[in-house]
CSV table of C-alpha atoms and ligand atoms in Angstrom, one decimal:
chain,number,residue,atom,x,y,z
W,286,UNK,CA,-30.3,-7.8,47.0
W,287,UNK,CA,-32.1,-10.8,48.9
W,288,UNK,CA,-33.5,-13.4,46.7
W,289,UNK,CA,-36.6,-15.3,48.3
W,290,UNK,CA,-36.3,-18.6,46.8
W,291,UNK,CA,-39.4,-19.5,45.4
W,292,UNK,CA,-39.7,-23.0,46.6
W,293,UNK,CA,-43.2,-23.5,44.9
W,294,UNK,CA,-41.9,-22.9,41.5
W,295,UNK,CA,-39.2,-25.2,42.2
W,296,UNK,CA,-41.6,-27.9,43.4
W,297,UNK,CA,-43.8,-27.4,40.1
W,298,UNK,CA,-40.6,-27.7,37.9
W,299,UNK,CA,-39.6,-31.0,39.6
W,300,UNK,CA,-43.1,-32.2,39.2
W,301,UNK,CA,-42.8,-31.6,35.3
W,302,UNK,CA,-39.8,-33.3,35.0
W,303,UNK,CA,-41.1,-36.2,36.8
W,304,UNK,CA,-44.3,-36.3,34.7
W,305,UNK,CA,-42.0,-36.1,31.4
W,306,UNK,CA,-40.0,-39.0,32.6
W,307,UNK,CA,-43.2,-41.0,33.9
W,308,UNK,CA,-44.6,-40.7,30.2
W,309,UNK,CA,-41.5,-42.1,28.9
W,310,UNK,CA,-41.8,-45.0,31.1
W,311,UNK,CA,-45.2,-45.7,30.1
W,312,UNK,CA,-44.4,-45.6,26.6
W,313,UNK,CA,-42.4,-48.8,27.6
W,314,UNK,CA,-45.2,-50.4,29.4
W,315,UNK,CA,-43.7,-49.4,33.0
W,316,UNK,CA,-45.6,-47.3,35.5
W,317,UNK,CA,-44.2,-46.1,38.6
W,318,UNK,CA,-46.2,-46.6,41.8
W,319,UNK,CA,-46.3,-45.9,45.4
W,320,UNK,CA,-48.0,-47.7,48.2
W,321,UNK,CA,-48.9,-46.1,51.4
W,322,UNK,CA,-49.2,-48.4,54.7
W,323,UNK,CA,-51.4,-47.0,57.4
W,324,UNK,CA,-52.2,-49.1,60.5
W,325,UNK,CA,-55.0,-47.6,62.5
W,326,UNK,CA,-56.5,-44.2,61.8
W,327,UNK,CA,-54.2,-41.6,62.9
W,328,UNK,CA,-55.2,-38.1,61.9
W,329,UNK,CA,-51.8,-36.9,60.5
W,330,UNK,CA,-51.1,-40.1,58.8
W,331,UNK,CA,-54.4,-39.8,57.1
W,332,UNK,CA,-53.8,-36.3,55.7
W,333,UNK,CA,-50.3,-37.3,54.6
W,334,UNK,CA,-51.6,-40.4,52.8
W,335,UNK,CA,-54.1,-38.2,51.0
W,336,UNK,CA,-51.6,-36.0,49.8
W,337,UNK,CA,-49.4,-38.9,48.5
W,338,UNK,CA,-52.4,-40.1,46.4
W,339,UNK,CA,-53.0,-36.8,45.1
W,340,UNK,CA,-49.3,-36.4,44.0
W,341,UNK,CA,-49.4,-40.0,42.5
W,342,UNK,CA,-52.6,-38.9,40.4
W,343,UNK,CA,-50.8,-35.6,39.2
W,344,UNK,CA,-47.5,-37.5,38.3
W,345,UNK,CA,-49.4,-40.4,36.7
W,346,UNK,CA,-48.4,-43.3,39.1
W,347,UNK,CA,-50.1,-46.0,40.5
W,348,UNK,CA,-51.1,-45.8,43.9
W,349,UNK,CA,-51.9,-48.5,46.2
W,350,UNK,CA,-53.8,-47.5,49.6
W,351,UNK,CA,-52.9,-50.2,52.2
W,352,UNK,CA,-54.9,-49.9,55.5
W,353,UNK,CA,-54.9,-52.3,58.4
W,354,UNK,CA,-57.2,-52.0,61.4
W,355,UNK,CA,-55.5,-50.5,64.9
W,356,UNK,CA,-55.7,-54.2,66.0
W,357,UNK,CA,-53.5,-55.7,63.5
W,358,UNK,CA,-50.6,-57.8,64.6
W,359,UNK,CA,-47.1,-57.0,64.1
W,360,UNK,CA,-47.0,-60.2,62.0
W,361,UNK,CA,-50.0,-58.9,59.9
W,362,UNK,CA,-48.6,-55.8,59.5
W,363,UNK,CA,-45.0,-57.5,58.3
W,364,UNK,CA,-47.0,-59.8,56.1
W,365,UNK,CA,-48.6,-56.7,54.4
W,366,UNK,CA,-45.3,-55.3,53.9
W,367,UNK,CA,-44.1,-58.3,52.3
W,368,UNK,CA,-46.8,-58.5,49.9
W,369,UNK,CA,-46.3,-55.0,48.8
W,370,UNK,CA,-42.4,-55.9,48.4
W,371,UNK,CA,-43.7,-58.7,46.1
W,372,UNK,CA,-46.1,-56.4,44.2
W,373,UNK,CA,-44.5,-55.3,40.7
W,374,UNK,CA,-46.8,-52.4,40.7
W,375,UNK,CA,-45.6,-50.9,43.7
W,376,UNK,CA,-42.0,-49.1,43.3
W,377,UNK,CA,-41.9,-47.5,46.7
W,378,UNK,CA,-43.5,-48.3,50.1
W,379,UNK,CA,-44.3,-45.5,52.6
W,380,UNK,CA,-45.2,-46.7,56.1
W,381,UNK,CA,-47.3,-44.0,57.8
W,382,UNK,CA,-46.0,-43.4,61.1
W,383,UNK,CA,-46.7,-43.3,64.0
W,384,UNK,CA,-47.8,-47.1,64.2
W,385,UNK,CA,-50.1,-48.4,67.2
W,386,UNK,CA,-48.0,-48.9,70.3
W,387,UNK,CA,-47.9,-52.5,70.1
W,388,UNK,CA,-46.3,-52.3,66.2
W,389,UNK,CA,-42.6,-51.9,66.4
W,390,UNK,CA,-41.4,-49.3,63.7
W,391,UNK,CA,-38.1,-51.1,63.9
W,392,UNK,CA,-39.7,-54.7,62.9
W,393,UNK,CA,-42.0,-53.1,60.1
W,394,UNK,CA,-39.2,-51.0,58.4
W,395,UNK,CA,-36.5,-53.9,58.5
W,396,UNK,CA,-39.1,-55.7,56.6
W,397,UNK,CA,-39.3,-53.4,53.6
W,398,UNK,CA,-37.3,-54.3,50.5
W,399,UNK,CA,-34.2,-51.8,50.6
W,400,UNK,CA,-34.9,-51.0,47.3
W,401,UNK,CA,-38.6,-49.8,47.9
W,402,UNK,CA,-37.5,-47.9,50.9
W,403,UNK,CA,-38.0,-44.3,49.1
W,404,UNK,CA,-37.9,-42.1,52.2
W,405,UNK,CA,-34.8,-43.9,53.5
W,406,UNK,CA,-36.1,-45.4,56.7
W,407,UNK,CA,-34.4,-48.5,56.6
W,408,UNK,CA,-30.9,-48.8,58.5
W,409,UNK,CA,-29.4,-50.1,55.3
W,410,UNK,CA,-30.1,-47.1,53.4
W,411,UNK,CA,-29.1,-44.9,56.2
W,412,UNK,CA,-25.8,-46.7,56.1
W,413,UNK,CA,-25.2,-45.9,52.5
W,414,UNK,CA,-26.2,-42.4,53.0
W,415,UNK,CA,-23.5,-42.1,55.8
W,416,UNK,CA,-21.0,-43.9,53.5
W,417,UNK,CA,-21.9,-41.5,50.6
W,418,UNK,CA,-23.1,-44.2,48.3
W,419,UNK,CA,-26.1,-43.9,46.0
W,420,UNK,CA,-29.5,-44.5,47.8
W,421,UNK,CA,-32.8,-42.8,48.2
W,422,UNK,CA,-32.3,-39.8,50.1
W,423,UNK,CA,-34.9,-38.9,52.7
W,424,UNK,CA,-37.4,-36.7,51.1
W,425,UNK,CA,-37.0,-33.3,53.3
W,426,UNK,CA,-33.2,-33.5,53.4
W,427,UNK,CA,-33.4,-34.0,49.7
W,428,UNK,CA,-35.6,-31.2,49.1
W,429,UNK,CA,-32.8,-28.9,50.8
W,430,UNK,CA,-30.3,-30.1,48.6
W,431,UNK,CA,-32.4,-29.7,45.4
W,432,UNK,CA,-33.4,-26.2,46.4
W,433,UNK,CA,-29.7,-25.4,47.0
W,434,UNK,CA,-28.7,-27.0,43.9
W,435,UNK,CA,-31.0,-25.3,41.7
W,436,UNK,CA,-30.2,-21.9,43.4
W,437,UNK,CA,-26.4,-22.5,42.6
W,438,UNK,CA,-27.2,-23.3,38.8
W,439,UNK,CA,-29.8,-20.4,38.2
W,440,UNK,CA,-28.9,-17.6,40.7
W,441,UNK,CA,-25.3,-18.1,41.6
W,442,UNK,CA,-24.3,-19.5,38.1
W,443,UNK,CA,-22.0,-22.1,39.5
W,444,UNK,CA,-21.7,-25.7,39.3
W,445,UNK,CA,-23.2,-27.3,42.3
W,446,UNK,CA,-20.0,-29.2,43.0
W,447,UNK,CA,-18.3,-25.8,43.3
W,448,UNK,CA,-21.2,-24.4,45.3
W,449,UNK,CA,-21.0,-27.0,48.0
W,450,UNK,CA,-17.1,-27.8,48.3
W,451,UNK,CA,-15.5,-26.0,51.0
W,452,UNK,CA,-18.4,-24.0,51.8
W,453,UNK,CA,-19.2,-23.3,55.5
W,454,UNK,CA,-22.7,-24.7,56.1
W,455,UNK,CA,-24.1,-25.0,59.7
W,456,UNK,CA,-27.1,-27.3,60.3
W,457,UNK,CA,-29.2,-26.4,63.3
W,458,UNK,CA,-31.0,-29.7,64.4
W,459,UNK,CA,-29.8,-33.2,64.5
W,460,UNK,CA,-32.8,-35.6,64.1
W,461,UNK,CA,-32.4,-38.8,62.5
W,462,UNK,CA,-34.9,-37.9,60.0
W,463,UNK,CA,-34.0,-34.2,59.0
W,464,UNK,CA,-30.9,-32.5,60.6
W,465,UNK,CA,-28.7,-35.6,60.7
W,466,UNK,CA,-29.2,-36.7,56.9
W,467,UNK,CA,-29.0,-33.3,55.8
W,468,UNK,CA,-25.6,-32.6,57.5
W,469,UNK,CA,-24.5,-36.1,55.9
W,470,UNK,CA,-25.6,-34.9,52.3
W,471,UNK,CA,-23.7,-31.5,52.6
W,472,UNK,CA,-20.9,-33.3,54.1
W,473,UNK,CA,-20.7,-35.9,51.3
W,474,UNK,CA,-20.5,-32.7,49.1
W,475,UNK,CA,-17.3,-31.6,50.7
W,476,UNK,CA,-18.7,-28.9,52.7
W,477,UNK,CA,-17.0,-27.6,55.8
W,478,UNK,CA,-20.1,-29.0,57.9
W,479,UNK,CA,-21.1,-28.2,61.6
W,480,UNK,CA,-24.2,-29.6,63.3
W,481,UNK,CA,-25.7,-27.8,66.2
W,482,UNK,CA,-28.5,-28.8,68.4
W,483,UNK,CA,-30.3,-28.0,71.8
W,484,UNK,CA,-27.0,-28.5,73.7
W,485,UNK,CA,-25.3,-26.1,71.7
W,486,UNK,CA,-27.9,-23.5,72.5
W,487,UNK,CA,-28.0,-24.5,76.2
W,488,UNK,CA,-24.3,-23.8,76.3
W,489,UNK,CA,-24.6,-20.5,74.7
W,490,UNK,CA,-22.7,-21.6,71.7
W,491,UNK,CA,-25.3,-21.7,68.8
W,492,UNK,CA,-24.7,-18.0,67.6
W,493,UNK,CA,-20.8,-18.8,67.5
W,494,UNK,CA,-21.4,-21.3,64.9
W,495,UNK,CA,-24.4,-19.9,62.9
W,496,UNK,CA,-22.7,-16.5,62.6
W,497,UNK,CA,-20.0,-18.5,60.5
W,498,UNK,CA,-22.4,-20.0,58.0
W,499,UNK,CA,-22.3,-19.1,54.4
W,500,UNK,CA,-25.3,-21.5,54.3
W,501,UNK,CA,-27.5,-22.0,57.4
W,502,UNK,CA,-29.9,-24.8,57.5
W,503,UNK,CA,-32.3,-24.7,60.2
W,504,UNK,CA,-34.5,-27.7,61.3
W,505,UNK,CA,-35.1,-27.4,64.9
W,506,UNK,CA,-39.0,-26.8,65.2
W,507,UNK,CA,-38.6,-23.6,67.3
W,508,UNK,CA,-40.3,-20.8,66.0
W,509,UNK,CA,-38.0,-17.5,66.2
W,510,UNK,CA,-34.9,-19.5,67.1
W,511,UNK,CA,-32.9,-17.6,64.4
W,512,UNK,CA,-33.1,-13.9,64.5
W,513,UNK,CA,-30.6,-11.3,62.5
W,514,UNK,CA,-27.8,-11.7,65.4
W,515,UNK,CA,-27.4,-15.3,64.6
W,516,UNK,CA,-27.0,-14.7,60.7
W,517,UNK,CA,-24.0,-14.0,58.8
W,518,UNK,CA,-24.4,-10.8,56.4
W,519,UNK,CA,-24.8,-12.5,53.0
W,520,UNK,CA,-25.5,-16.0,54.1
W,521,UNK,CA,-28.1,-18.3,52.3
W,522,UNK,CA,-30.7,-19.3,54.8
W,523,UNK,CA,-32.8,-22.5,54.4
W,524,UNK,CA,-35.6,-22.8,57.0
W,525,UNK,CA,-36.9,-26.2,57.1
W,526,UNK,CA,-39.0,-25.5,60.4
W,527,UNK,CA,-42.8,-25.6,60.4
W,528,UNK,CA,-44.6,-24.2,63.5
W,529,UNK,CA,-47.9,-23.0,64.4
W,530,UNK,CA,-48.0,-20.0,66.4
W,531,UNK,CA,-50.8,-17.7,67.9
W,532,UNK,CA,-51.5,-14.4,66.3
W,533,UNK,CA,-50.9,-11.0,68.3
W,534,UNK,CA,-51.5,-7.5,67.3
W,535,UNK,CA,-48.8,-4.6,67.6
W,536,UNK,CA,-50.1,-4.0,70.9
W,537,UNK,CA,-49.5,-7.7,72.2
W,538,UNK,CA,-53.2,-8.5,72.2
W,539,UNK,CA,-54.5,-11.6,70.5
W,540,UNK,CA,-55.9,-11.4,67.2
W,541,UNK,CA,-59.3,-13.2,67.0
W,542,UNK,CA,-61.2,-15.0,64.0
W,543,UNK,CA,-64.8,-14.6,63.2
W,544,UNK,CA,-65.7,-17.4,65.6
W,545,UNK,CA,-63.8,-15.4,68.6
W,546,UNK,CA,-60.9,-17.8,68.9
W,547,UNK,CA,-57.4,-16.7,68.5
W,548,UNK,CA,-56.1,-16.9,65.2
W,549,UNK,CA,-52.9,-18.8,64.6
W,550,UNK,CA,-50.4,-19.0,61.6
W,551,UNK,CA,-47.6,-21.3,60.2
W,552,UNK,CA,-44.1,-19.9,60.7
W,553,UNK,CA,-40.6,-21.4,60.4
W,554,UNK,CA,-37.8,-21.5,62.8
W,555,UNK,CA,-36.1,-18.5,61.3
W,556,UNK,CA,-37.7,-14.7,62.0
W,557,UNK,CA,-38.3,-14.2,58.4
W,558,UNK,CA,-39.1,-10.6,58.1
W,559,UNK,CA,-36.2,-9.5,60.7
W,560,UNK,CA,-33.7,-11.9,58.8
W,561,UNK,CA,-34.4,-11.2,55.3
W,562,UNK,CA,-32.5,-8.0,54.6
W,563,UNK,CA,-29.4,-9.7,55.9
W,564,UNK,CA,-29.1,-12.4,53.7
W,565,UNK,CA,-28.3,-13.3,50.0
W,566,UNK,CA,-31.2,-15.6,49.9
W,567,UNK,CA,-33.6,-17.3,52.0
W,568,UNK,CA,-36.6,-19.6,51.9
W,569,UNK,CA,-40.1,-18.7,53.3
W,570,UNK,CA,-42.4,-20.5,55.6
W,571,UNK,CA,-45.1,-21.5,54.5
W,572,UNK,CA,-44.4,-22.1,50.8
W,573,UNK,CA,-41.0,-23.1,51.4
W,574,UNK,CA,-39.0,-26.5,51.7
W,575,UNK,CA,-42.4,-28.4,52.2
W,576,UNK,CA,-43.4,-27.5,48.6
W,577,UNK,CA,-40.3,-29.7,47.5
W,578,UNK,CA,-40.5,-32.3,49.9
W,579,UNK,CA,-43.3,-34.4,48.3
W,580,UNK,CA,-41.7,-34.1,45.2
W,581,UNK,CA,-38.5,-35.6,46.0
W,582,UNK,CA,-40.3,-38.7,47.4
W,583,UNK,CA,-41.9,-39.1,44.0
W,584,UNK,CA,-38.4,-38.7,42.6
W,585,UNK,CA,-37.2,-41.5,44.6
W,586,UNK,CA,-40.2,-43.6,43.6
W,587,UNK,CA,-39.1,-43.0,39.8
W,588,UNK,CA,-35.7,-44.1,40.8
W,589,UNK,CA,-36.8,-47.3,42.5
W,590,UNK,CA,-38.9,-48.2,39.4
W,591,UNK,CA,-36.0,-47.8,37.3
W,592,UNK,CA,-33.9,-50.0,39.6
W,593,UNK,CA,-36.8,-52.6,39.8
W,594,UNK,CA,-36.8,-52.6,35.9
W,595,UNK,CA,-33.1,-52.8,35.8
W,596,UNK,CA,-32.9,-49.4,33.5
W,597,UNK,CA,-30.7,-47.4,36.0
C,604,NAP,P1,-37.4,-32.8,65.8
C,604,NAP,O1,-37.0,-34.5,65.9
C,604,NAP,O2,-38.1,-32.3,66.9
C,604,NAP,O3,-35.7,-32.5,65.9
C,604,NAP,C1,-35.3,-31.0,66.3
C,604,NAP,C2,-34.2,-30.9,66.4
C,604,NAP,O4,-33.7,-29.6,66.7
C,604,NAP,C3,-33.4,-32.0,67.5
C,604,NAP,O5,-32.0,-32.1,67.0
C,604,NAP,C4,-33.1,-30.8,68.5
C,604,NAP,O6,-31.8,-31.1,69.4
C,604,NAP,C5,-32.8,-29.2,67.8
C,604,NAP,N1,-33.3,-28.4,68.6
C,604,NAP,C6,-34.5,-28.2,69.5
C,604,NAP,N2,-34.5,-26.8,69.9
C,604,NAP,C7,-33.3,-26.2,69.9
C,604,NAP,C8,-32.7,-25.2,70.0
C,604,NAP,N3,-33.2,-24.3,71.1
C,604,NAP,N4,-31.6,-24.9,69.7
C,604,NAP,C9,-30.7,-25.8,68.7
C,604,NAP,N5,-31.2,-26.9,68.2
C,604,NAP,C10,-32.5,-27.2,68.8
C,604,NAP,O7,-37.6,-32.4,64.7
C,604,NAP,P2,-37.5,-32.7,63.1
C,604,NAP,O8,-38.6,-33.9,62.6
C,604,NAP,O9,-36.3,-32.8,62.6
C,604,NAP,O10,-38.0,-31.4,62.3
C,604,NAP,C11,-37.6,-30.2,62.7
C,604,NAP,C12,-38.5,-29.2,62.1
C,604,NAP,O11,-38.6,-29.4,60.7
C,604,NAP,C13,-39.8,-29.2,62.5
C,604,NAP,O12,-40.5,-27.8,62.6
C,604,NAP,C14,-40.8,-30.0,61.5
C,604,NAP,O13,-42.2,-29.5,61.5
C,604,NAP,C15,-40.1,-29.3,60.2
C,604,NAP,N6,-40.1,-30.4,59.0
C,604,NAP,C16,-40.4,-29.8,57.8
C,604,NAP,C17,-40.6,-30.4,56.7
C,604,NAP,C18,-40.9,-29.9,55.4
C,604,NAP,O14,-40.7,-30.6,54.5
C,604,NAP,N7,-40.4,-28.6,55.4
C,604,NAP,C19,-40.4,-31.7,56.9
C,604,NAP,C20,-40.3,-32.6,58.1
C,604,NAP,C21,-40.0,-31.9,59.3
C,604,NAP,P3,-32.0,-32.3,70.5
C,604,NAP,O15,-32.1,-33.6,69.6
C,604,NAP,O16,-30.5,-32.2,71.1
C,604,NAP,O17,-33.1,-31.9,71.5
């Protein structure tokens, strides 16, 4: 029978663990903290900033809200990063991108203390990830691993090490922030790892790979990319994609809201209802991987705090 993985419950479980560890640190006079760095007023960045603040409050972390005007120079942004690097209340720094065009991502990210780079933006930490060394794994890829590890322990009743070793894992998508680090994290766990992308699709080779996957991880940002014909019977499917799509009824007519506008909804890259029955386990969208992602960021901040105070 298919198991729909309860990512919301996993996210809550992780938050409880973080809260417990934070209390223990606070008893020693140490409080972990996250600083966000916003330059200008990008809408998506402001939304994300608000979420980070909320999660910090929930976890009992310090939160520092650094905002610079859109006209700030690159030097001023780098200076702000250096101040946060030196601030003992800040364990982790989150630059909220996109920055205004005149600010180089590269210059800002390279000025972050590598021990405060909690979403693994810095090339040093990406290098460590590639080498399989301890680092801050980026939040979304770390969420995928956390979901699979907890599934292995609780549902499959196997040690995560045995779960990954030799498993046929196929990743769809190879972006630097999601697909590629996911592939590195599973490769570092000795999975037989294939990475597919838009060129695999263009050559008509996507299905050849995905149907061989024991574990299929999809991060392409294309609604409906994966249907039942792309999935092996009994596979575990992790859908990272988040897409907004228009809603139509069975006759193909647009479904309207009370204001007369066409309704839209959030879906993943996998046709959930059509694929579900074929799988051993699957994550939904919404309430899927995204429910764990922010928690992994908090976990990284906790780790950064322990590194800072030399208790790790
Ligand atoms: P991205 O930078 O646009 O990368 C998408 C990747 O998918 C690229 O490697 C692209 O290949 C590949 N791709 C596109 N169309 C494809 C196709 N038809 N067949 C095979 N591969 C295809 O996006 P991203 O930042 O990696 O994010 C991927 C998805 O995850 C998005 O939907 C995003 O919203 C979602 N996301 C979710 C979370 C979460 O917490 N759940 C967090 C971050 C992102 P090429 O590079 O060769 O074009």
